[in-house]
């Protein structure tokens, strides 16, 4: 079965085209600068054929029509006709408390995506535009499935998702912890269970998705029971450009100092984290180089980033009363040898001992354990594959199974 997976942003569409159930990627591509004077589109197939286009693309409907043309291109495409595409999977950021898994898209679900746009204004509207465009271009016969970043965290209990605000804030405005990166947390937890030979619903783990955005989750019996991101992706770990946890009174203080709410929003989301502390870069690779060369604030940014991870490891070990493994993924988790060392050193008292030799070679898409044989809690590097997980869910739903 051939399945097309879309990740629609406000001016871009990323896509991957899968053969399921093998999970083979037949083609992948990206359309950028939709709605601007000139858009770029490119596609690569598994057999190495490439297409690059530059032309004005007015909206998502035109972009998907262009993707159809590239996929079916006689010389450099991947398939003869779109009749071969049996389903589409879409990444959707926010499903709030209304969805707990991937679902077939109907009018009711579109309304849910719209309703939660308020909480994900940069993501849900383009996600929905992409879904509508995909339906229009591919026709009603091709089922469309939505996979939500929030869904895996729907199992978090009340005591972990409620903020200690007046209860009516939750009742009136749905203010609570939702969590994000759920597709990735779930994918790596399932993979780790496979790697360790543990039933996926018996795995107790701490998962850390460390990319441009970073979040951690406590997974008990295969289900998320807590996560570091909250109402929005701002809470929790230090990220490339986001603060993560900080005293909210800082906001009132800055307001008093003459800053406007929108400036503070920009500071917290775009100018903080690694870039804010170092003043140099939001990229861990750059900062490691600069730290080596003696730049103090580069080292400080990396130390603060690692220290926050360590605090969450301790906190989630307490939440879970111990666990089978800590899993790291995302660009930093999968490649950041020095960052992994920084975050997990001096945790022997909690049962974590990193093996430097194993840690050093676990890069570039390799997965495996990086702890010593006598480490009570294993640390595993597990490369994530969110698009693959979306294709898997879509396949499961279309074949009459359930996605989890
Ligand atoms: P996104 O969240 O956009 O998908 P990624 O998961 O690709 O991002 O992660 C991007 C981050 O991964 C970069 O900001 C960089 O800091 C980090 N990274 C990539 N390669 C390395 C490496 N070799 N060592 C340390 N960090 C790395």
Short mmCIF file of C-alpha atoms and ligand atoms in Angstrom, two decimals:
data_model
loop_
_atom_site.label_atom_id
_atom_site.label_comp_id
_atom_site.label_asym_id
_atom_site.label_seq_id
_atom_site.Cartn_x
_atom_site.Cartn_y
_atom_site.Cartn_z
CA UNK A 1 0.00 0.00 0.00
CA UNK A 2 1.39 3.43 -0.97
CA UNK A 3 0.93 6.17 1.60
CA UNK A 4 1.74 9.86 1.32
CA UNK A 5 2.71 11.68 4.52
CA UNK A 6 2.37 15.46 4.72
CA UNK A 7 3.76 17.94 7.22
CA UNK A 8 2.18 21.26 6.23
CA UNK A 9 3.55 24.56 7.54
CA UNK A 10 2.30 28.06 6.79
CA UNK A 11 4.48 28.47 3.69
CA UNK A 12 5.93 25.00 3.22
CA UNK A 13 4.94 21.36 2.74
CA UNK A 14 7.29 18.49 3.58
CA UNK A 15 6.27 15.10 2.29
CA UNK A 16 7.41 11.51 2.30
CA UNK A 17 5.98 8.77 0.14
CA UNK A 18 5.96 5.29 1.66
CA UNK A 19 5.48 1.73 0.62
CA UNK A 20 3.69 0.05 3.53
CA UNK A 21 3.92 -2.14 5.49
CA UNK A 22 7.62 -2.38 4.54
CA UNK A 23 8.12 1.26 5.59
CA UNK A 24 10.33 1.90 2.56
CA UNK A 25 10.55 5.59 1.59
CA UNK A 26 9.95 5.72 -2.16
CA UNK A 27 10.32 9.48 -2.46
CA UNK A 28 10.54 12.58 -0.33
CA UNK A 29 10.35 16.25 -1.02
CA UNK A 30 9.75 19.79 0.09
CA UNK A 31 7.85 22.75 -1.31
CA UNK A 32 8.95 26.05 0.20
CA UNK A 33 7.94 29.70 -0.04
CA UNK A 34 4.31 28.96 -0.92
CA UNK A 35 2.49 32.26 -1.52
CA UNK A 36 5.69 34.22 -2.14
CA UNK A 37 6.86 35.61 -5.49
CA UNK A 38 8.86 32.50 -6.28
CA UNK A 39 8.51 29.07 -4.66
CA UNK A 40 11.03 26.21 -4.59
CA UNK A 41 10.15 22.56 -4.84
CA UNK A 42 12.39 19.56 -4.80
CA UNK A 43 11.96 15.81 -4.71
CA UNK A 44 14.31 12.85 -4.48
CA UNK A 45 13.30 9.28 -5.15
CA UNK A 46 14.70 6.17 -3.54
CA UNK A 47 16.42 5.32 -6.82
CA UNK A 48 18.24 8.66 -6.80
CA UNK A 49 16.15 10.58 -9.34
CA UNK A 50 15.82 14.26 -8.54
CA UNK A 51 13.45 17.06 -9.51
CA UNK A 52 14.01 20.73 -8.72
CA UNK A 53 11.47 23.39 -9.63
CA UNK A 54 11.25 27.15 -9.19
CA UNK A 55 7.92 28.76 -9.98
CA UNK A 56 5.26 30.82 -8.23
CA UNK A 57 2.96 28.61 -6.14
CA UNK A 58 0.01 30.56 -4.79
CA UNK A 59 -1.36 28.27 -2.09
CA UNK A 60 -1.33 24.79 -0.56
CA UNK A 61 -3.73 23.44 -3.19
CA UNK A 62 -1.36 24.43 -5.98
CA UNK A 63 1.55 23.05 -3.97
CA UNK A 64 -0.09 19.63 -3.59
CA UNK A 65 -1.00 19.64 -7.29
CA UNK A 66 2.69 20.27 -7.98
CA UNK A 67 3.68 17.42 -5.63
CA UNK A 68 1.32 15.14 -7.58
CA UNK A 69 3.05 16.19 -10.80
CA UNK A 70 6.49 15.48 -9.35
CA UNK A 71 5.48 12.08 -7.97
CA UNK A 72 4.01 11.05 -11.32
CA UNK A 73 6.68 12.69 -13.50
CA UNK A 74 7.35 10.38 -16.44
CA UNK A 75 11.14 10.54 -16.27
CA UNK A 76 12.03 11.38 -12.68
CA UNK A 77 8.92 10.56 -10.68
CA UNK A 78 8.13 7.64 -8.38
CA UNK A 79 4.82 6.25 -9.65
CA UNK A 80 2.79 6.07 -12.86
CA UNK A 81 -0.44 7.48 -11.52
CA UNK A 82 -1.89 8.84 -8.31
CA UNK A 83 -4.39 5.99 -8.40
CA UNK A 84 -1.58 4.07 -6.67
CA UNK A 85 -1.82 6.33 -3.59
CA UNK A 86 -4.18 4.68 -1.17
CA UNK A 87 -4.06 7.01 1.81
CA UNK A 88 -2.58 10.21 3.22
CA UNK A 89 -1.27 10.82 6.73
CA UNK A 90 -0.96 14.34 8.11
CA UNK A 91 1.05 15.66 11.01
CA UNK A 92 -1.19 17.89 13.13
CA UNK A 93 0.25 19.68 16.13
CA UNK A 94 -2.62 20.23 18.55
CA UNK A 95 -5.58 17.99 19.22
CA UNK A 96 -5.99 19.25 22.78
CA UNK A 97 -7.87 16.90 25.09
CA UNK A 98 -10.15 15.80 22.26
CA UNK A 99 -7.89 13.19 20.66
CA UNK A 100 -5.86 10.38 22.14
CA UNK A 101 -4.59 8.73 18.98
CA UNK A 102 -4.36 9.00 15.22
CA UNK A 103 -7.75 9.27 13.53
CA UNK A 104 -9.43 9.22 10.15
CA UNK A 105 -10.25 12.78 9.20
CA UNK A 106 -13.90 13.80 8.93
CA UNK A 107 -15.75 17.09 9.38
CA UNK A 108 -15.87 16.61 13.17
CA UNK A 109 -12.12 16.17 13.38
CA UNK A 110 -11.51 19.22 11.17
CA UNK A 111 -13.60 21.20 13.65
CA UNK A 112 -11.41 19.92 16.53
CA UNK A 113 -8.26 21.02 14.70
CA UNK A 114 -9.87 24.42 14.16
CA UNK A 115 -10.98 24.68 17.79
CA UNK A 116 -7.43 24.13 19.06
CA UNK A 117 -5.94 26.65 16.61
CA UNK A 118 -6.05 29.20 19.38
CA UNK A 119 -3.49 27.14 21.31
CA UNK A 120 -1.28 26.42 18.28
CA UNK A 121 -1.79 29.46 16.05
CA UNK A 122 1.36 28.86 13.99
CA UNK A 123 0.67 25.18 13.33
CA UNK A 124 -2.97 24.07 13.38
CA UNK A 125 -4.24 26.53 10.72
CA UNK A 126 -1.65 25.48 8.09
CA UNK A 127 -2.11 21.80 9.11
CA UNK A 128 -5.84 22.17 8.37
CA UNK A 129 -5.28 24.08 5.13
CA UNK A 130 -3.01 21.21 4.03
CA UNK A 131 -5.65 18.60 4.87
CA UNK A 132 -8.33 20.47 2.93
CA UNK A 133 -6.01 20.98 -0.05
CA UNK A 134 -5.01 17.33 0.00
CA UNK A 135 -8.66 16.22 0.02
CA UNK A 136 -9.45 18.52 -2.87
CA UNK A 137 -6.51 17.51 -5.04
CA UNK A 138 -6.51 13.77 -4.28
CA UNK A 139 -10.27 13.36 -4.11
CA UNK A 140 -12.67 11.87 -1.57
CA UNK A 141 -11.67 8.29 -2.31
CA UNK A 142 -8.26 8.69 -0.69
CA UNK A 143 -8.69 8.46 3.10
CA UNK A 144 -6.88 11.09 5.14
CA UNK A 145 -5.52 10.40 8.61
CA UNK A 146 -4.38 12.92 11.24
CA UNK A 147 -1.56 12.14 13.68
CA UNK A 148 -1.34 14.61 16.53
CA UNK A 149 1.78 15.75 18.39
CA UNK A 150 -0.34 15.91 21.55
CA UNK A 151 -2.04 12.49 21.24
CA UNK A 152 0.53 10.30 23.02
CA UNK A 153 0.29 12.57 26.07
CA UNK A 154 -3.50 12.18 26.38
CA UNK A 155 -2.82 9.50 29.02
CA UNK A 156 -1.16 11.97 31.42
CA UNK A 157 -3.14 12.01 34.69
CA UNK A 158 -4.85 15.08 36.08
CA UNK A 159 -2.29 15.58 38.84
CA UNK A 160 0.41 15.95 36.18
CA UNK A 161 -1.49 17.96 33.58
CA UNK A 162 -3.20 20.53 35.78
CA UNK A 163 -1.38 23.71 36.71
CA UNK A 164 -1.95 25.00 40.23
CA UNK A 165 -3.93 27.95 38.92
CA UNK A 166 -7.53 28.70 39.93
CA UNK A 167 -9.48 25.69 38.60
CA UNK A 168 -11.74 27.88 36.49
CA UNK A 169 -8.73 28.76 34.29
CA UNK A 170 -8.83 25.13 33.18
CA UNK A 171 -12.62 25.09 32.88
CA UNK A 172 -12.90 28.37 31.02
CA UNK A 173 -9.78 28.38 28.87
CA UNK A 174 -8.62 24.74 28.79
CA UNK A 175 -5.32 25.84 30.34
CA UNK A 176 -3.44 22.64 31.18
CA UNK A 177 -0.36 20.69 30.14
CA UNK A 178 -0.80 19.08 26.72
CA UNK A 179 2.75 18.23 25.71
CA UNK A 180 4.18 17.88 22.20
CA UNK A 181 6.58 15.69 20.15
CA UNK A 182 4.23 12.83 21.10
CA UNK A 183 4.71 10.93 17.84
CA UNK A 184 8.45 10.89 18.47
CA UNK A 185 8.22 9.98 22.18
CA UNK A 186 5.89 7.10 21.34
CA UNK A 187 7.98 5.90 18.38
CA UNK A 188 11.23 5.74 20.36
CA UNK A 189 9.52 4.14 23.37
CA UNK A 190 8.12 1.37 21.13
CA UNK A 191 11.51 0.89 19.41
CA UNK A 192 13.31 0.73 22.76
CA UNK A 193 10.86 -1.92 24.00
CA UNK A 194 11.70 -3.93 20.87
CA UNK A 195 15.45 -3.44 21.43
CA UNK A 196 15.20 -4.56 25.06
CA UNK A 197 12.78 -7.41 24.38
CA UNK A 198 10.14 -5.93 26.69
CA UNK A 199 6.41 -5.88 25.91
CA UNK A 200 5.66 -2.33 24.66
CA UNK A 201 2.93 -1.94 27.31
CA UNK A 202 5.32 -2.98 30.07
CA UNK A 203 8.12 -0.56 29.27
CA UNK A 204 8.94 2.10 31.85
CA UNK A 205 11.15 4.74 30.32
CA UNK A 206 12.19 8.36 30.21
CA UNK A 207 12.23 9.67 26.65
CA UNK A 208 14.16 12.78 25.62
CA UNK A 209 13.52 14.35 22.21
CA UNK A 210 16.40 16.79 21.75
CA UNK A 211 16.19 18.68 18.47
CA UNK A 212 15.58 22.36 17.79
CA UNK A 213 12.67 21.98 20.17
CA UNK A 214 13.33 19.72 23.15
CA UNK A 215 11.02 17.79 25.45
CA UNK A 216 11.10 14.84 27.80
CA UNK A 217 8.41 12.39 28.84
CA UNK A 218 7.90 9.84 31.60
CA UNK A 219 6.49 6.65 30.10
CA UNK A 220 4.87 4.07 32.39
CA UNK A 221 3.64 0.77 30.98
CA UNK A 222 4.13 2.22 27.50
CA UNK A 223 1.97 5.27 28.20
CA UNK A 224 2.98 8.88 28.71
CA UNK A 225 2.35 9.91 32.33
CA UNK A 226 4.15 13.25 32.29
CA UNK A 227 5.96 15.48 29.86
CA UNK A 228 8.02 18.65 30.05
CA UNK A 229 6.25 20.83 27.47
CA UNK A 230 3.01 22.35 28.65
CA UNK A 231 0.16 24.42 27.30
CA UNK A 232 2.65 25.46 24.63
CA UNK A 233 6.10 24.17 23.64
CA UNK A 234 7.78 26.88 25.75
CA UNK A 235 7.89 24.95 29.02
CA UNK A 236 10.46 22.44 30.19
CA UNK A 237 13.95 21.90 28.80
CA UNK A 238 16.25 24.62 27.55
CA UNK A 239 15.98 24.65 23.74
CA UNK A 240 17.76 26.23 20.79
CA UNK A 241 15.89 29.51 21.15
CA UNK A 242 13.35 28.89 23.95
CA UNK A 243 13.78 29.42 27.67
CA UNK A 244 12.04 26.30 28.93
CA UNK A 245 11.13 26.55 32.64
CA UNK A 246 11.58 29.94 34.26
CA UNK A 247 9.91 32.03 36.92
CA UNK A 248 6.75 33.52 35.31
CA UNK A 249 7.18 36.58 37.53
CA UNK A 250 10.03 37.55 35.18
CA UNK A 251 7.30 38.44 32.67
CA UNK A 252 5.59 40.85 35.10
CA UNK A 253 8.95 42.35 35.95
CA UNK A 254 9.76 42.92 32.27
CA UNK A 255 6.30 44.44 31.72
CA UNK A 256 7.08 46.88 34.53
CA UNK A 257 10.38 47.66 32.85
CA UNK A 258 8.52 48.76 29.72
CA UNK A 259 8.57 45.64 27.54
CA UNK A 260 5.36 44.77 25.71
CA UNK A 261 3.76 41.32 25.89
CA UNK A 262 4.59 40.53 22.26
CA UNK A 263 8.26 41.48 22.78
CA UNK A 264 8.47 39.16 25.78
CA UNK A 265 6.84 36.38 23.76
CA UNK A 266 9.52 36.88 21.09
CA UNK A 267 12.30 36.95 23.69
CA UNK A 268 11.13 33.74 25.38
CA UNK A 269 10.47 31.78 22.20
CA UNK A 270 13.05 33.06 19.74
CA UNK A 271 15.89 34.78 21.58
CA UNK A 272 16.46 32.63 24.64
CA UNK A 273 17.79 29.13 25.25
CA UNK A 274 21.17 28.28 23.72
CA UNK A 275 21.25 31.35 21.52
CA UNK A 276 20.17 33.63 24.36
CA UNK A 277 22.77 32.43 26.85
CA UNK A 278 25.67 32.05 24.42
CA UNK A 279 24.88 35.06 22.23
CA UNK A 280 26.47 32.95 19.48
CA UNK A 281 24.33 30.13 18.10
CA UNK A 282 21.36 27.87 18.74
CA UNK A 283 23.22 24.91 17.26
CA UNK A 284 24.89 22.50 19.67
CA UNK A 285 27.58 21.65 17.11
CA UNK A 286 28.68 25.30 16.81
CA UNK A 287 28.61 25.75 20.55
CA UNK A 288 30.70 22.63 21.20
CA UNK A 289 33.34 24.00 18.81
CA UNK A 290 33.25 27.45 20.38
CA UNK A 291 33.39 25.99 23.89
CA UNK A 292 36.46 23.97 22.89
CA UNK A 293 38.05 27.16 21.60
CA UNK A 294 37.54 28.73 25.02
CA UNK A 295 34.31 30.76 24.58
CA UNK A 296 32.96 30.78 28.13
CA UNK A 297 29.34 31.54 27.31
CA UNK A 298 29.20 28.75 24.75
CA UNK A 299 30.23 26.33 27.49
CA UNK A 300 27.80 27.94 29.93
CA UNK A 301 24.89 27.50 27.47
CA UNK A 302 25.76 23.82 26.98
CA UNK A 303 26.12 23.28 30.74
CA UNK A 304 22.73 24.86 31.44
CA UNK A 305 21.13 22.80 28.66
CA UNK A 306 22.60 19.56 30.06
CA UNK A 307 21.79 20.47 33.68
CA UNK A 308 18.10 20.91 32.83
CA UNK A 309 18.01 17.47 31.21
CA UNK A 310 19.61 16.01 34.33
CA UNK A 311 16.99 17.66 36.56
CA UNK A 312 14.18 16.12 34.51
CA UNK A 313 15.86 12.70 34.58
CA UNK A 314 15.88 12.88 38.40
CA UNK A 315 12.33 14.12 38.53
CA UNK A 316 10.96 11.45 36.16
CA UNK A 317 12.92 8.68 37.88
CA UNK A 318 10.97 9.69 40.99
CA UNK A 319 7.68 9.83 39.05
CA UNK A 320 8.30 6.32 37.66
CA UNK A 321 9.93 4.89 40.80
CA UNK A 322 12.83 3.82 38.60
CA UNK A 323 12.71 2.72 34.96
CA UNK A 324 14.13 0.34 32.37
CA UNK A 325 15.85 2.97 30.29
CA UNK A 326 16.36 6.58 29.35
CA UNK A 327 16.00 7.11 25.60
CA UNK A 328 17.57 10.01 23.71
CA UNK A 329 16.63 11.04 20.20
CA UNK A 330 16.45 14.07 17.83
CA UNK A 331 19.49 15.74 16.25
CA UNK A 332 21.18 16.36 19.59
CA UNK A 333 20.16 13.08 21.23
CA UNK A 334 21.24 11.06 18.19
CA UNK A 335 24.56 12.83 17.54
CA UNK A 336 25.58 14.90 20.54
CA UNK A 337 28.24 12.64 22.08
CA UNK A 338 29.59 15.39 24.37
CA UNK A 339 26.13 16.64 25.27
CA UNK A 340 25.05 13.11 26.26
CA UNK A 341 28.15 12.86 28.43
CA UNK A 342 27.40 16.25 30.04
CA UNK A 343 23.76 15.38 30.75
CA UNK A 344 24.28 11.86 32.09
CA UNK A 345 27.55 12.13 34.00
CA UNK A 346 27.51 11.93 37.81
CA UNK A 347 24.26 10.02 37.89
CA UNK A 348 25.77 6.81 39.31
CA UNK A 349 23.73 7.24 42.50
CA UNK A 350 20.58 6.99 40.34
CA UNK A 351 21.88 3.90 38.53
CA UNK A 352 23.14 5.53 35.30
CA UNK A 353 26.73 4.93 34.13
CA UNK A 354 27.74 6.06 30.64
CA UNK A 355 30.25 3.93 28.70
CA UNK A 356 32.45 6.46 26.86
CA UNK A 357 33.48 4.05 24.12
CA UNK A 358 29.88 3.06 23.31
CA UNK A 359 28.77 6.70 23.54
CA UNK A 360 31.44 7.84 21.09
CA UNK A 361 30.28 5.59 18.24
CA UNK A 362 26.52 6.03 18.61
CA UNK A 363 26.06 8.75 15.96
CA UNK A 364 24.67 9.32 12.48
CA UNK A 365 21.51 7.27 12.72
CA UNK A 366 22.98 4.41 14.78
CA UNK A 367 20.85 3.17 17.65
CA UNK A 368 21.90 1.29 20.75
CA UNK A 369 22.92 1.33 24.37
CA UNK A 370 25.55 3.78 25.62
CA UNK A 371 25.72 2.65 29.25
CA UNK A 372 28.07 0.18 30.96
CA UNK A 373 27.02 -3.44 31.48
CA UNK A 374 26.46 -2.80 35.21
CA UNK A 375 24.41 0.38 34.71
CA UNK A 376 21.09 -0.27 36.44
CA UNK A 377 19.23 2.09 34.13
CA UNK A 378 20.25 1.82 30.48
CA UNK A 379 20.59 4.88 28.28
CA UNK A 380 19.62 4.13 24.68
CA UNK A 381 20.10 6.21 21.57
CA UNK A 382 17.09 5.59 19.32
CA UNK A 383 16.88 7.53 16.02
CA UNK A 384 13.39 8.93 15.70
CA UNK A 385 11.18 8.62 12.63
CA UNK A 386 8.05 10.72 13.00
CA UNK A 387 7.01 10.47 9.35
CA UNK A 388 7.46 6.70 9.44
CA UNK A 389 5.27 6.55 12.54
CA UNK A 390 2.59 8.61 10.76
CA UNK A 391 2.75 6.23 7.78
CA UNK A 392 2.48 3.30 10.20
CA UNK A 393 -0.58 4.76 11.94
CA UNK A 394 -2.23 5.57 8.62
CA UNK A 395 -1.60 2.04 7.36
CA UNK A 396 -2.96 0.54 10.58
CA UNK A 397 -6.14 2.62 10.46
CA UNK A 398 -6.77 1.97 6.78
CA UNK A 399 -6.23 -1.75 7.26
CA UNK A 400 -8.86 -1.83 9.98
CA UNK A 401 -6.44 -1.95 12.91
CA UNK A 402 -5.78 0.67 15.55
CA UNK A 403 -2.84 3.02 15.76
CA UNK A 404 -0.90 3.18 19.00
P1 LIG B 1 14.34 19.56 14.36
O1 LIG B 1 13.81 19.71 15.73
O2 LIG B 1 14.29 20.82 13.56
O3 LIG B 1 13.87 18.32 13.63
P2 LIG B 1 16.82 18.11 14.65
O4 LIG B 1 16.21 16.98 15.39
O5 LIG B 1 17.39 17.86 13.30
O6 LIG B 1 15.92 19.38 14.59
O7 LIG B 1 17.99 18.66 15.59
C1 LIG B 1 18.71 19.80 15.23
C2 LIG B 1 19.83 20.00 16.22
O8 LIG B 1 20.64 18.83 16.31
C3 LIG B 1 20.77 21.10 15.77
O9 LIG B 1 20.36 22.32 16.28
C4 LIG B 1 22.08 20.67 16.37
O10 LIG B 1 22.25 21.40 17.57
C5 LIG B 1 21.92 19.22 16.72
N1 LIG B 1 22.96 18.37 16.10
C6 LIG B 1 22.99 17.87 14.86
N2 LIG B 1 24.14 17.18 14.67
C7 LIG B 1 24.83 17.25 15.82
C8 LIG B 1 26.09 16.73 16.27
N3 LIG B 1 26.87 16.02 15.46
N4 LIG B 1 26.46 17.02 17.53
C9 LIG B 1 25.68 17.74 18.34
N5 LIG B 1 24.49 18.26 17.98
C10 LIG B 1 24.07 18.01 16.75
#
